Structure formats: C-alpha cells, structure tokens
mmCIF file of C-alpha atoms in Angstrom:
data_model
loop_
_atom_site.group_PDB
_atom_site.id
_atom_site.type_symbol
_atom_site.label_atom_id
_atom_site.label_comp_id
_atom_site.label_asym_id
_atom_site.label_seq_id
_atom_site.Cartn_x
_atom_site.Cartn_y
_atom_site.Cartn_z
ATOM 1 C CA UNK A 1 36.804 16.698 26.650
ATOM 2 C CA UNK A 2 38.559 13.465 27.445
ATOM 3 C CA UNK A 3 40.811 13.002 30.406
ATOM 4 C CA UNK A 4 42.570 9.923 31.739
ATOM 5 C CA UNK A 5 39.229 8.923 33.245
ATOM 6 C CA UNK A 6 38.189 7.723 29.752
ATOM 7 C CA UNK A 7 39.813 4.356 30.370
ATOM 8 C CA UNK A 8 37.671 3.549 33.392
ATOM 9 C CA UNK A 9 34.560 5.627 32.845
ATOM 10 C CA UNK A 10 31.157 4.493 31.638
ATOM 11 C CA UNK A 11 28.663 5.947 29.281
ATOM 12 C CA UNK A 12 25.008 5.446 30.080
ATOM 13 C CA UNK A 13 21.801 6.609 28.493
ATOM 14 C CA UNK A 14 18.707 6.611 30.657
ATOM 15 C CA UNK A 15 15.301 7.206 29.131
ATOM 16 C CA UNK A 16 12.488 7.730 31.582
ATOM 17 C CA UNK A 17 8.784 8.004 30.913
ATOM 18 C CA UNK A 18 7.066 9.026 34.162
ATOM 19 C CA UNK A 19 7.344 11.326 37.146
ATOM 20 C CA UNK A 20 5.953 11.644 40.615
ATOM 21 C CA UNK A 21 2.887 13.493 39.273
ATOM 22 C CA UNK A 22 0.837 11.062 37.135
ATOM 23 C CA UNK A 23 0.053 12.306 33.665
ATOM 24 C CA UNK A 24 -3.561 12.480 32.512
ATOM 25 C CA UNK A 25 -4.629 9.341 30.667
ATOM 26 C CA UNK A 26 -4.748 9.493 26.888
ATOM 27 C CA UNK A 27 -1.983 12.115 26.524
ATOM 28 C CA UNK A 28 1.524 11.846 25.046
ATOM 29 C CA UNK A 29 3.023 8.368 25.395
ATOM 30 C CA UNK A 30 6.561 7.045 24.939
ATOM 31 C CA UNK A 31 6.758 4.875 21.831
ATOM 32 C CA UNK A 32 10.344 3.602 21.513
ATOM 33 C CA UNK A 33 13.952 4.418 22.438
ATOM 34 C CA UNK A 34 17.342 3.742 20.861
ATOM 35 C CA UNK A 35 20.973 4.891 21.117
ATOM 36 C CA UNK A 36 24.431 4.642 19.584
ATOM 37 C CA UNK A 37 27.936 5.805 20.638
ATOM 38 C CA UNK A 38 30.634 6.620 18.118
ATOM 39 C CA UNK A 39 33.295 8.974 16.811
ATOM 40 C CA UNK A 40 34.075 10.783 13.572
ATOM 41 C CA UNK A 41 32.108 13.103 11.297
ATOM 42 C CA UNK A 42 28.775 11.287 11.584
ATOM 43 C CA UNK A 43 26.797 8.789 13.623
ATOM 44 C CA UNK A 44 23.990 6.514 12.435
ATOM 45 C CA UNK A 45 21.746 3.779 13.793
ATOM 46 C CA UNK A 46 18.253 2.316 13.306
ATOM 47 C CA UNK A 47 15.157 3.430 15.211
ATOM 48 C CA UNK A 48 11.602 2.100 14.906
ATOM 49 C CA UNK A 49 8.480 4.251 15.279
ATOM 50 C CA UNK A 50 4.807 3.306 15.426
ATOM 51 C CA UNK A 51 1.427 4.677 16.490
ATOM 52 C CA UNK A 52 -0.429 7.844 15.528
ATOM 53 C CA UNK A 53 0.403 11.545 15.836
ATOM 54 C CA UNK A 54 4.070 10.653 16.137
ATOM 55 C CA UNK A 55 7.060 12.786 17.083
ATOM 56 C CA UNK A 56 10.732 11.745 17.089
ATOM 57 C CA UNK A 57 13.380 13.381 19.277
ATOM 58 C CA UNK A 58 17.114 12.832 18.788
ATOM 59 C CA UNK A 59 19.829 14.010 21.189
ATOM 60 C CA UNK A 60 23.547 14.409 20.539
ATOM 61 C CA UNK A 61 26.187 14.661 23.252
ATOM 62 C CA UNK A 62 29.652 15.375 21.824
ATOM 63 C CA UNK A 63 33.029 15.739 23.578
ATOM 64 C CA UNK A 64 36.233 17.422 22.438
ATOM 65 C CA UNK A 65 39.934 17.258 23.317
ATOM 66 C CA UNK A 66 43.202 18.637 21.988
ATOM 67 C CA UNK A 67 42.879 16.489 18.852
ATOM 68 C CA UNK A 68 39.189 17.256 18.345
ATOM 69 C CA UNK A 69 38.449 20.956 18.905
ATOM 70 C CA UNK A 70 35.140 22.309 20.177
ATOM 71 C CA UNK A 71 34.459 23.798 16.762
ATOM 72 C CA UNK A 72 33.935 20.268 15.422
ATOM 73 C CA UNK A 73 31.102 19.406 17.857
ATOM 74 C CA UNK A 74 28.079 21.349 16.491
ATOM 75 C CA UNK A 75 25.566 19.223 14.593
ATOM 76 C CA UNK A 76 25.026 20.356 11.008
ATOM 77 C CA UNK A 77 21.948 18.211 10.439
ATOM 78 C CA UNK A 78 20.027 15.117 11.495
ATOM 79 C CA UNK A 79 17.835 12.947 9.273
ATOM 80 C CA UNK A 80 15.476 10.045 9.875
ATOM 81 C CA UNK A 81 14.635 7.956 6.847
ATOM 82 C CA UNK A 82 16.029 10.802 4.761
ATOM 83 C CA UNK A 83 13.737 13.423 6.341
ATOM 84 C CA UNK A 84 15.404 16.397 8.027
ATOM 85 C CA UNK A 85 14.867 17.104 11.725
ATOM 86 C CA UNK A 86 14.677 20.592 13.279
ATOM 87 C CA UNK A 87 16.859 21.782 16.126
ATOM 88 C CA UNK A 88 14.918 22.461 19.342
ATOM 89 C CA UNK A 89 17.755 23.373 21.743
ATOM 90 C CA UNK A 90 21.572 23.325 21.949
ATOM 91 C CA UNK A 91 24.174 24.330 24.512
ATOM 92 C CA UNK A 92 27.898 23.913 25.187
ATOM 93 C CA UNK A 93 29.234 23.616 28.715
ATOM 94 C CA UNK A 94 30.998 26.617 30.242
ATOM 95 C CA UNK A 95 34.447 25.267 29.309
ATOM 96 C CA UNK A 96 33.438 24.506 25.712
ATOM 97 C CA UNK A 97 34.492 20.867 26.119
ATOM 98 C CA UNK A 98 31.045 19.295 25.668
ATOM 99 C CA UNK A 99 27.993 20.118 23.576
ATOM 100 C CA UNK A 100 24.425 18.811 23.935
ATOM 101 C CA UNK A 101 21.762 19.251 21.266
ATOM 102 C CA UNK A 102 18.131 18.105 20.918
ATOM 103 C CA UNK A 103 16.376 17.847 17.547
ATOM 104 C CA UNK A 104 12.871 16.703 16.560
ATOM 105 C CA UNK A 105 10.730 15.547 13.623
ATOM 106 C CA UNK A 106 6.935 15.751 13.444
ATOM 107 C CA UNK A 107 5.173 12.739 11.879
ATOM 108 C CA UNK A 108 8.313 10.669 11.216
ATOM 109 C CA UNK A 109 7.957 7.709 8.846
ATOM 110 C CA UNK A 110 6.598 4.658 10.627
ATOM 111 C CA UNK A 111 8.619 1.460 10.859
ATOM 112 C CA UNK A 112 12.402 1.057 11.037
ATOM 113 C CA UNK A 113 14.511 3.822 9.530
ATOM 114 C CA UNK A 114 18.050 5.148 9.861
ATOM 115 C CA UNK A 115 18.906 8.114 12.059
ATOM 116 C CA UNK A 116 21.987 9.975 10.844
ATOM 117 C CA UNK A 117 23.712 12.809 12.723
ATOM 118 C CA UNK A 118 26.277 14.890 10.820
ATOM 119 C CA UNK A 119 28.865 17.048 12.616
ATOM 120 C CA UNK A 120 30.887 20.097 11.667
ATOM 121 C CA UNK A 121 34.153 18.161 11.968
ATOM 122 C CA UNK A 122 35.601 14.915 13.244
ATOM 123 C CA UNK A 123 34.395 14.413 16.832
ATOM 124 C CA UNK A 124 36.514 12.307 19.169
ATOM 125 C CA UNK A 125 33.433 10.970 20.983
ATOM 126 C CA UNK A 126 29.684 11.339 20.679
ATOM 127 C CA UNK A 127 26.568 9.629 21.993
ATOM 128 C CA UNK A 128 23.344 9.728 20.020
ATOM 129 C CA UNK A 129 20.016 8.812 21.579
ATOM 130 C CA UNK A 130 16.426 8.874 20.347
ATOM 131 C CA UNK A 131 12.936 8.659 21.770
ATOM 132 C CA UNK A 132 9.710 8.632 19.764
ATOM 133 C CA UNK A 133 6.265 9.491 21.102
ATOM 134 C CA UNK A 134 2.596 9.269 20.143
ATOM 135 C CA UNK A 135 -0.241 11.699 20.799
ATOM 136 C CA UNK A 136 1.833 14.807 20.061
ATOM 137 C CA UNK A 137 0.510 17.973 18.408
ATOM 138 C CA UNK A 138 1.307 17.817 14.704
ATOM 139 C CA UNK A 139 1.242 21.600 14.234
ATOM 140 C CA UNK A 140 3.430 23.806 16.464
ATOM 141 C CA UNK A 141 4.406 20.991 18.863
ATOM 142 C CA UNK A 142 7.167 22.850 20.756
ATOM 143 C CA UNK A 143 6.334 24.592 24.024
ATOM 144 C CA UNK A 144 8.803 25.879 26.598
ATOM 145 C CA UNK A 145 12.545 25.195 26.323
ATOM 146 C CA UNK A 146 15.674 25.859 28.350
ATOM 147 C CA UNK A 147 19.326 24.930 28.820
ATOM 148 C CA UNK A 148 22.174 24.909 31.320
ATOM 149 C CA UNK A 149 25.898 25.255 30.619
ATOM 150 C CA UNK A 150 27.033 24.694 34.176
ATOM 151 C CA UNK A 151 25.117 21.722 35.569
ATOM 152 C CA UNK A 152 22.740 18.879 34.736
ATOM 153 C CA UNK A 153 19.521 20.632 35.742
ATOM 154 C CA UNK A 154 16.948 22.549 33.691
ATOM 155 C CA UNK A 155 13.617 23.939 34.948
ATOM 156 C CA UNK A 156 10.694 24.691 32.624
ATOM 157 C CA UNK A 157 7.247 26.163 33.160
ATOM 158 C CA UNK A 158 4.875 23.711 31.504
ATOM 159 C CA UNK A 159 1.373 24.336 30.192
ATOM 160 C CA UNK A 160 0.435 20.889 31.527
ATOM 161 C CA UNK A 161 -0.448 17.580 29.919
ATOM 162 C CA UNK A 162 2.763 17.712 27.880
ATOM 163 C CA UNK A 163 6.021 15.769 27.594
ATOM 164 C CA UNK A 164 9.320 17.357 28.598
ATOM 165 C CA UNK A 165 12.315 15.783 26.883
ATOM 166 C CA UNK A 166 15.711 16.520 28.425
ATOM 167 C CA UNK A 167 19.227 15.667 27.282
ATOM 168 C CA UNK A 168 22.461 16.098 29.198
ATOM 169 C CA UNK A 169 26.046 14.952 29.495
ATOM 170 C CA UNK A 170 28.129 13.972 32.463
ATOM 171 C CA UNK A 171 25.120 12.279 34.020
ATOM 172 C CA UNK A 172 24.292 8.734 35.051
ATOM 173 C CA UNK A 173 21.381 8.678 37.499
ATOM 174 C CA UNK A 174 18.201 10.635 36.865
ATOM 175 C CA UNK A 175 16.741 12.521 39.812
ATOM 176 C CA UNK A 176 12.998 12.770 40.410
ATOM 177 C CA UNK A 177 10.665 13.543 38.824
ATOM 178 C CA UNK A 178 12.607 11.615 36.147
ATOM 179 C CA UNK A 179 12.414 8.404 38.106
ATOM 180 C CA UNK A 180 11.789 5.361 35.877
ATOM 181 C CA UNK A 181 14.740 4.362 33.653
ATOM 182 C CA UNK A 182 13.893 2.334 30.590
ATOM 183 C CA UNK A 183 17.357 0.788 30.657
ATOM 184 C CA UNK A 184 19.991 1.508 28.019
ATOM 185 C CA UNK A 185 23.622 1.338 29.133
ATOM 186 C CA UNK A 186 27.057 0.411 27.865
ATOM 187 C CA UNK A 187 30.787 0.983 28.230
ATOM 188 C CA UNK A 188 32.226 4.037 26.492
ATOM 189 C CA UNK A 189 33.965 7.223 27.426
ATOM 190 C CA UNK A 190 31.182 9.765 26.939
ATOM 191 C CA UNK A 191 28.383 9.923 29.473
ATOM 192 C CA UNK A 192 24.987 11.025 28.152
ATOM 193 C CA UNK A 193 21.342 10.867 29.162
ATOM 194 C CA UNK A 194 17.978 11.403 27.538
ATOM 195 C CA UNK A 195 14.993 11.588 29.856
ATOM 196 C CA UNK A 196 11.324 12.519 29.852
ATOM 197 C CA UNK A 197 8.828 14.022 32.251
ATOM 198 C CA UNK A 198 5.133 13.464 31.551
ATOM 199 C CA UNK A 199 3.670 16.607 33.067
ATOM 200 C CA UNK A 200 0.402 16.743 34.956
ATOM 201 C CA UNK A 201 -1.045 20.135 35.915
ATOM 202 C CA UNK A 202 0.474 23.335 34.545
ATOM 203 C CA UNK A 203 3.452 24.497 36.579
ATOM 204 C CA UNK A 204 7.187 24.242 37.086
ATOM 205 C CA UNK A 205 9.067 21.005 36.326
ATOM 206 C CA UNK A 206 12.793 20.297 36.750
ATOM 207 C CA UNK A 207 14.795 17.789 34.732
ATOM 208 C CA UNK A 208 17.997 16.896 36.577
ATOM 209 C CA UNK A 209 20.559 14.156 36.969
ATOM 210 C CA UNK A 210 23.151 13.163 39.557
ATOM 211 C CA UNK A 211 26.421 14.860 38.632
ATOM 212 C CA UNK A 212 29.569 13.008 37.594
ATOM 213 C CA UNK A 213 32.407 15.191 38.819
ATOM 214 C CA UNK A 214 35.051 14.389 36.222
ATOM 215 C CA UNK A 215 32.953 15.311 33.207
ATOM 216 C CA UNK A 216 31.637 18.644 31.977
ATOM 217 C CA UNK A 217 27.973 19.595 32.215
ATOM 218 C CA UNK A 218 25.632 20.731 29.437
ATOM 219 C CA UNK A 219 21.890 20.072 29.519
ATOM 220 C CA UNK A 220 18.812 21.061 27.508
ATOM 221 C CA UNK A 221 15.078 20.502 28.026
ATOM 222 C CA UNK A 222 12.185 21.011 25.602
ATOM 223 C CA UNK A 223 8.439 20.715 26.172
ATOM 224 C CA UNK A 224 6.371 18.999 23.472
ATOM 225 C CA UNK A 225 2.640 19.668 23.456
ATOM 226 C CA UNK A 226 -0.262 17.212 23.261
ATOM 227 C CA UNK A 227 -2.944 17.195 20.610
ATOM 228 C CA UNK A 228 -5.315 20.130 21.034
ATOM 229 C CA UNK A 229 -9.073 19.550 21.262
ATOM 230 C CA UNK A 230 -10.769 18.534 17.998
ATOM 231 C CA UNK A 231 -13.938 20.428 16.990
ATOM 232 C CA UNK A 232 -16.337 18.596 14.681
ATOM 233 C CA UNK A 233 -19.983 18.202 13.578
ATOM 234 C CA UNK A 234 -20.536 21.973 13.734
ATOM 235 C CA UNK A 235 -24.004 23.292 12.969
ATOM 236 C CA UNK A 236 -24.802 25.491 11.112
ATOM 237 C CA UNK A 237 -22.456 24.064 8.514
ATOM 238 C CA UNK A 238 -19.595 26.177 7.235
ATOM 239 C CA UNK A 239 -20.510 28.354 4.229
ATOM 240 C CA UNK A 240 -24.244 27.793 4.782
ATOM 241 C CA UNK A 241 -27.131 30.297 4.701
ATOM 242 C CA UNK A 242 -29.290 30.680 7.793
ATOM 243 C CA UNK A 243 -32.761 32.236 7.673
ATOM 244 C CA UNK A 244 -33.924 34.146 10.745
ATOM 245 C CA UNK A 245 -37.136 35.980 11.629
ATOM 246 C CA UNK A 246 -35.373 39.269 12.344
ATOM 247 C CA UNK A 247 -33.133 41.148 14.699
ATOM 248 C CA UNK A 248 -34.234 41.468 18.322
ATOM 249 C CA UNK A 249 -32.332 43.780 20.701
ATOM 250 C CA UNK A 250 -29.209 43.554 18.548
ATOM 251 C CA UNK A 251 -29.205 39.772 18.582
ATOM 252 C CA UNK A 252 -30.872 37.241 16.367
ATOM 253 C CA UNK A 253 -33.452 36.523 18.991
ATOM 254 C CA UNK A 254 -32.078 33.075 19.771
ATOM 255 C CA UNK A 255 -32.654 31.986 16.186
ATOM 256 C CA UNK A 256 -28.958 31.231 15.526
ATOM 257 C CA UNK A 257 -27.807 28.366 17.741
ATOM 258 C CA UNK A 258 -24.305 26.998 17.186
ATOM 259 C CA UNK A 259 -23.787 23.376 18.144
ATOM 260 C CA UNK A 260 -21.050 20.780 17.725
ATOM 261 C CA UNK A 261 -18.817 18.175 19.296
ATOM 262 C CA UNK A 262 -15.398 18.574 20.877
ATOM 263 C CA UNK A 263 -12.962 15.776 21.697
ATOM 264 C CA UNK A 264 -9.723 15.947 23.653
ATOM 265 C CA UNK A 265 -7.005 13.487 24.699
ATOM 266 C CA UNK A 266 -7.208 15.111 28.119
ATOM 267 C CA UNK A 267 -9.782 13.753 30.581
ATOM 268 C CA UNK A 268 -12.706 16.138 30.339
ATOM 269 C CA UNK A 269 -12.848 19.536 28.677
ATOM 270 C CA UNK A 270 -11.993 23.031 29.824
ATOM 271 C CA UNK A 271 -14.077 25.572 27.921
ATOM 272 C CA UNK A 272 -15.695 26.212 24.551
ATOM 273 C CA UNK A 273 -16.620 29.704 23.353
ATOM 274 C CA UNK A 274 -18.342 31.037 20.223
ATOM 275 C CA UNK A 275 -17.234 34.576 19.392
ATOM 276 C CA UNK A 276 -16.296 34.933 23.026
ATOM 277 C CA UNK A 277 -19.602 33.635 24.429
ATOM 278 C CA UNK A 278 -19.230 30.608 26.694
ATOM 279 C CA UNK A 279 -20.912 27.466 25.431
ATOM 280 C CA UNK A 280 -22.968 24.977 27.397
ATOM 281 C CA UNK A 281 -21.224 21.592 27.609
ATOM 282 C CA UNK A 282 -23.035 18.259 27.841
ATOM 283 C CA UNK A 283 -21.869 16.459 29.837
ATOM 284 C CA UNK A 284 -20.149 19.133 31.886
ATOM 285 C CA UNK A 285 -17.323 16.741 32.832
ATOM 286 C CA UNK A 286 -16.045 13.287 31.960
ATOM 287 C CA UNK A 287 -14.436 11.827 28.890
ATOM 288 C CA UNK A 288 -14.750 12.956 25.274
ATOM 289 C CA UNK A 289 -16.662 13.493 23.089
ATOM 290 C CA UNK A 290 -18.589 16.380 24.632
ATOM 291 C CA UNK A 291 -21.453 18.247 22.975
ATOM 292 C CA UNK A 292 -21.520 22.041 23.050
ATOM 293 C CA UNK A 293 -24.106 24.688 22.180
ATOM 294 C CA UNK A 294 -24.013 28.477 22.288
ATOM 295 C CA UNK A 295 -25.811 31.577 21.059
ATOM 296 C CA UNK A 296 -23.210 33.982 19.669
ATOM 297 C CA UNK A 297 -24.145 37.642 19.311
ATOM 298 C CA UNK A 298 -24.771 38.534 15.679
ATOM 299 C CA UNK A 299 -25.654 42.191 15.150
ATOM 300 C CA UNK A 300 -26.000 42.373 11.377
ATOM 301 C CA UNK A 301 -27.300 40.471 8.409
ATOM 302 C CA UNK A 302 -25.156 39.078 5.619
ATOM 303 C CA UNK A 303 -21.835 37.260 5.875
ATOM 304 C CA UNK A 304 -20.849 36.455 9.447
ATOM 305 C CA UNK A 305 -17.832 34.708 10.953
ATOM 306 C CA UNK A 306 -18.338 32.573 14.038
ATOM 307 C CA UNK A 307 -15.041 31.677 15.716
ATOM 308 C CA UNK A 308 -15.271 28.649 17.968
ATOM 309 C CA UNK A 309 -12.395 28.161 20.429
ATOM 310 C CA UNK A 310 -12.068 24.956 22.477
ATOM 311 C CA UNK A 311 -9.544 24.900 25.337
ATOM 312 C CA UNK A 312 -8.654 21.739 27.253
ATOM 313 C CA UNK A 313 -7.849 21.478 30.963
ATOM 314 C CA UNK A 314 -4.131 21.900 30.224
ATOM 315 C CA UNK A 315 -4.674 25.167 28.341
ATOM 316 C CA UNK A 316 -4.157 23.763 24.832
ATOM 317 C CA UNK A 317 -6.644 25.255 22.394
ATOM 318 C CA UNK A 318 -7.899 24.848 18.843
ATOM 319 C CA UNK A 319 -10.034 27.077 16.656
ATOM 320 C CA UNK A 320 -12.793 26.368 14.145
ATOM 321 C CA UNK A 321 -14.034 29.205 11.912
ATOM 322 C CA UNK A 322 -17.667 28.860 10.814
ATOM 323 C CA UNK A 323 -18.659 31.200 7.977
ATOM 324 C CA UNK A 324 -22.416 31.669 7.582
ATOM 325 C CA UNK A 325 -24.690 34.069 5.725
ATOM 326 C CA UNK A 326 -27.612 35.466 7.737
ATOM 327 C CA UNK A 327 -30.780 36.441 5.844
ATOM 328 C CA UNK A 328 -34.180 37.588 7.110
ATOM 329 C CA UNK A 329 -37.270 35.642 6.162
ATOM 330 C CA UNK A 330 -39.058 38.184 3.906
ATOM 331 C CA UNK A 331 -41.663 35.740 2.653
ATOM 332 C CA UNK A 332 -45.113 36.582 4.088
ATOM 333 C CA UNK A 333 -47.154 33.715 5.474
ATOM 334 C CA UNK A 334 -49.262 31.857 2.923
ATOM 335 C CA UNK A 335 -52.997 31.560 3.659
ATOM 336 C CA UNK A 336 -54.759 28.533 2.218
ATOM 337 C CA UNK A 337 -57.595 26.134 2.851
ATOM 338 C CA UNK A 338 -60.088 28.926 3.653
ATOM 339 C CA UNK A 339 -63.743 27.883 3.931
ATOM 340 C CA UNK A 340 -66.097 28.922 2.640
ATOM 341 C CA UNK A 341 -64.282 29.535 -0.589
ATOM 342 C CA UNK A 342 -64.163 32.988 -2.070
ATOM 343 C CA UNK A 343 -67.276 33.729 -4.243
ATOM 344 C CA UNK A 344 -69.432 31.141 -2.583
ATOM 345 C CA UNK A 345 -73.160 32.090 -2.139
ATOM 346 C CA UNK A 346 -74.453 31.082 1.236
ATOM 347 C CA UNK A 347 -78.179 30.160 1.642
ATOM 348 C CA UNK A 348 -79.364 30.144 5.243
ATOM 349 C CA UNK A 349 -81.171 26.977 6.109
ATOM 350 C CA UNK A 350 -83.751 28.865 8.210
ATOM 351 C CA UNK A 351 -84.489 32.327 9.451
ATOM 352 C CA UNK A 352 -85.871 33.244 12.802
ATOM 353 C CA UNK A 353 -87.375 36.520 13.914
ATOM 354 C CA UNK A 354 -87.826 37.941 17.303
#
C-alpha cells in the first residue's frame, strides 16, 4: 500500500544484536547484515557469511497498491548462492496491503553470494534484508514463532540461550529489548525492519518497534536455537562387549560404569543422565568440557542400549546411544605356581618325638 506519503517517507532497516538481558557467552552471535530495496518480480543483492555453525535469515517486506495487488506480494522462493531457503513465518496486515515474510538457510555457503527473492507477481515496492549468525543448531534450528497482522509487536516464549529474529513493516525505531541498531538506512517508500533479541534465561520476550501511523503493520518473529551439548569420549565404546562378574540385586553390581565428556556453548552444564539415572559431573559447574560418570541399571545380559541425554542450562538437549553387549565372566580362576609341585616326595630333615 502506497499513499501520497511515499514522496516524503523514509525506509529504514534496523538490525539489532542485543537486549537488556545479556546473553550467555559463547552462544549464537550475529555475523553480518545486508539489505536492498526494489520493485518488480524479484529482488537480489550480495551478502557475505563467515564462521562456523552458520544460519542465514532473509526477510521480505512487500507493499501493494491499485496497480500492484496483494496477490502479487507472496514470496515464491528465496535462494542464497543457488541454495533454497525455507520459510519460517509469514503474515499480511489486516488490510492486506503489506506482507512480511522470514526465511532461513542452515549452513549457508561461506563467503559472498547472491540472495534472490522471487515474488508471485510484480510488486510495486519491497525491502529485502538479511542477517547471518554463527553458533546455531544445524539440525532442527527453529524454536518458537509468532506473528501479528495488526501491529509491530510479537511476543514469544523462549527456551533460553537462543536468538529471536523479528521482521516487520511500518517501523523505524526498535523498542527494548531490541535496543542496539547496527545501522542500515536509506530513502525509499517502504519502511521495514529486521531485528534480533539474544535471549538469556528461558521466558517471555517481546520484539516490537515504534509505530509509523501512515503505514500498515505486519510483523513476524522466529526463535533460532543454539548448538545443543556435544557428547564425546564415551566409555564403554559403542558396539563393544563388556565382561561382568554377574548380576547383583538386578544390577550389574557396579561393574558397568559409563563415562564420557560433554561440551556446551552455554556456560556450565545442566544435567546428564544414562537411561534416566543422573550422572555425576566433574566439575559440577564452570565452563566446558565437563566429565560425567554414571551407573545405569542393566537387568539382563546380552545386547543393551544405554541412552545418554545431556541437557544444557537453557534446556537444549542432545542424545548419544551407546550399544553394548553384556556377558558374564564364565572362566574359572586359573591356579598356578603351586609349591611343592604335584608328585613331589618330601623328606623331613629331622623327626622329633615327645
């Protein structure tokens, strides 16, 4: 939707990377930002990514008018370096004049590549913006999501230690906790914003902007999750055979001890459990890596599955499955080195009588 205000309005994109609650160190970090305004059936520009465990987010804010109907605004696809992104959230404002969408790509190609947004039809105005991040979960990275068709404010319940990425139109100034603009602005008719909230503890977080009265409102917000804890150096090794002395009171008498190391981008570790039995952590707090040990209940011989679950302080978890075969030591003890040797004739050196 374009009114006479187009001639004197501004477009601005604000990307923010912090909030009033400091994020734990070593979690998701903002890598780079970029943006491009335009019109027509597509929009393209160059974005550069770097770092490890990358994730790219791309937002589209599109407007319509009498010459560019609302049906033309939906995005049909977004690519980065030829790789297709997935849609995370989309919403049109209550009047249907503006549409905001947020898409993402896990492990985008590093370096400089072209972002291309394709639309259903010819759009009179659109603003594309992108933000890439490091330290993001590479499997199932999307957490909570939400949208608003009537105002630039979206509230999500976060699991903690994550990054909320929000996109909206008709907005210029980000409200707290989106408080630190990274500074991208220019002169164009469409107003759009892309912002982030680095969450701390689990709880409710609101992404919002100051409203611009003469433009419509459509906003989305998506939570992206950090890397879960990494479990390594597990003993006994997967697919190994463990010999025990026998079953004692339904458990292997302490013979089967599971040990390993867990690392997390979060400061410290939450819990580790082996088949539901809490592990002992050393040290009990502090930075990774942390050693763990536990004695899982094993009530039978043969093939056994030990499921190790590590959960960080933000509630993100990972699982390691340790398959072992339990056998009883059936070999009797060997007796050797007996003296005197069997068959030896002993001659007493002296005899004494009473």
